[in-house]
């Protein structure tokens, strides 16, 4: 018993952090909830079948009878509020649709790649890189759209921040697991990391550059500018070495610099130009030796400047603040570029800066597996409680702690966790996480995302796709459950839903939806459409009932107006495969032939009409209640001038009449009851016709 | 009204129709401690209903002061027999019953028992999970969520895994022994509860006592609980039963015992009773409402912990007049 509880998660709602949404208007005054509860009141609710909307109302705890008669009731007791967790805002719609298309394409690509084993890995990585880039382009587009909004409110600002974070996270994952694994490219992560750093965490900003270097300042202007040295240091940290070199070159002629500062500025600028850049042609060994050379030169510079500073410090006061500042800054810059970790740590503001400079200057050929060691040392210098979710996610990713990474991604945004776990699954790095978590993370996040879209009128289709493309049993079942609850507001929407059922082969759901639509259309009088739906599910009984209804309408009105309906049904059934059985349905055949009979009769082609009538009776496709009417219809043909029915035909008619009379006597049913007088007329007509037919033939 | 069913002479606290996969039936729990089942003789007209079985939840009858009964049907299509879970009674137990034939219901498992009234209970739709989820709402302000396995899990989410063991494998000994918190206890539970309801000295567990490590705060760092979960429950943690194995039904040996596990204990305020808990249509969201006029929505995170994702209060905001 002890053990049973230790493993249980006990979660306590913290009252301080509770940021509950208030119903508006509220049901009881603030702070008076115990009073409200003591008056036999509590909150009851019911959940919407499709979205997560909830209907809330006041409920009682004791029965009405046990309360005294003078208990008060209030207006609020009779209100029902409907609330829901907010679904996606419209600003994201384009993004969601774009990325949904990429998602679907990615699944297809991986399926095809999986099918053809020989090219699986080759197509895989390149294809994944392509897809990853497509995703990032969508994120960048969305960021631009958000940035273009004039006068953004809080929500838009948060969204912009979120998308920046999403892009940063995604980009880093792409670098670590995809770009550096692409065959043919260098596996050093450093150039990619710097690219990532500069793309996602802009520093120095373009404004700084403009403020300092814009308007072609002279060397003196530059030297006077207080923002210059911090700017140059940032350039160094971020690896913008050529720009740094240019700036130093422009600065060097300044009169405000001391001679030594100017000399070292020039010298440093030359070194900047000589910085070795890795290329894919070069071997690691040759690059390393070039790097070591360059590093040695830098070390020489740094030492020399350091000595100068030391000397200057010994002299009293010296040449003044500026020159010292310049030299100090140059010293710092050269220390940074030499790869001195303390200098880098001193200059860097963000941990990402420090990480980047450390990689670039001290381990230029580092691979992804060096990252955990480096990041661990750097993070120790920072206050972890000040980290944002983005920071935590990035650190977890650099540490290759993917489970932690996913959890933080989920805190950033649900879209992110769903798609990134999918990408990770295709890269085959998700299996590690599967062993850590209780449920499959990809399925969990995709299903959560899909469910959140279902209630949205424009995104329900996207939501269903996410559920379906989970490719798990649970996903399929949840999808089947929800697809039958999508409200079928219009024909077009119904068609879309049915298409979804077809694509994902949800037979049960398809069945239910067709039946539901059939009933709907039947009630609205669209009988042809109703028949078509019932035919899709082979519901012959319902079709039969509709045929009966058509027949009864004809009988009561006397006018045969169902012709076009039947034609439409038969035409559509000959086109579509599923309802081929329609052509064989007795009720429809009967109605169709009876219509033909009417037309022939109206056109005066009595003999043909008679043939059709007889064939209806012989094939026995007519329902029992119609037999009487058919026999009555035959009377004018029997009595007419032209001989329509031969003796055999007449005998057939009489046989039908006799069996009808017998069954009526047996069951005393009123269906198809034929009037006695009509019966007599019929019998007389038959006899006369027989006589004629004997004479003629 | 179409029909009036008045076999019960006491107040009826809870009624529920059976899920659509079973034939039309209605269960009604009344304060005399019985749950009665009704089926219509005429499915179209629904005018005539007959009582078709009952469960004496409180042997010997009960009175109103014993607290209300609440019930919930199992909505799974894939269960071999229909099941219903009932909560309430003098000692506030929660038990699962299974129907063997049309009229006969048998208790197969006691889920738990508490020191406070069980006010509501709901059985989640199973949606392909290999386990069932049942949530209970109590007057001590706790919402408890259980995983429940009534049968050997031969339906697994990972169909590639074979869950059947050959004869002679040391499954039972190993699993029953090693899974520390579930097997032995619950084996004990069902035996004891079958014997005598009065013997609740052991049953009335130290529910709500302090032996579980409570998370201080809902500080999203779920890696800790993830870490805790890992060594303790190697196979059990994954509800999909990926590593757990089940005995083939036909084989001789130990009979399968239903088992459960408390996976979430959500506390709002010990002074505020939770009146109602309901799962959404796929069992992924749990909504609760309590006497303080707050409706809360709970979701399971990826490492199995339950967290509040939204709260709606009926209280007027201080900004409102």
PDB file of C-alpha atoms in Angstrom, chain A residues 32 101 145 215 217 331 369 419 444 493 553-554 683:
ATOM      1  CA  UNK A  32     -18.896  35.208  -1.910  1.00  0.00           C
ATOM      2  CA  UNK A 101       0.670  21.005 -46.936  1.00  0.00           C
ATOM      3  CA  UNK A 145       3.457  39.216 -41.886  1.00  0.00           C
ATOM      4  CA  UNK A 215      26.934  58.303 -43.657  1.00  0.00           C
ATOM      5  CA  UNK A 217      32.121  58.969 -41.168  1.00  0.00           C
ATOM      6  CA  UNK A 331      43.309  43.619 -26.479  1.00  0.00           C
ATOM      7  CA  UNK A 369      28.973  15.681 -30.339  1.00  0.00           C
ATOM      8  CA  UNK A 419       5.733  19.059 -36.043  1.00  0.00           C
ATOM      9  CA  UNK A 444       0.377  12.550 -28.341  1.00  0.00           C
ATOM     10  CA  UNK A 493     -18.926  20.130 -46.666  1.00  0.00           C
ATOM     11  CA  UNK A 553     -47.690  10.711 -53.860  1.00  0.00           C
ATOM     12  CA  UNK A 554     -48.556   9.770 -57.409  1.00  0.00           C
ATOM     13  CA  UNK A 683     -63.495  -9.023 -65.494  1.00  0.00           C
TER      14      UNK A 683
END
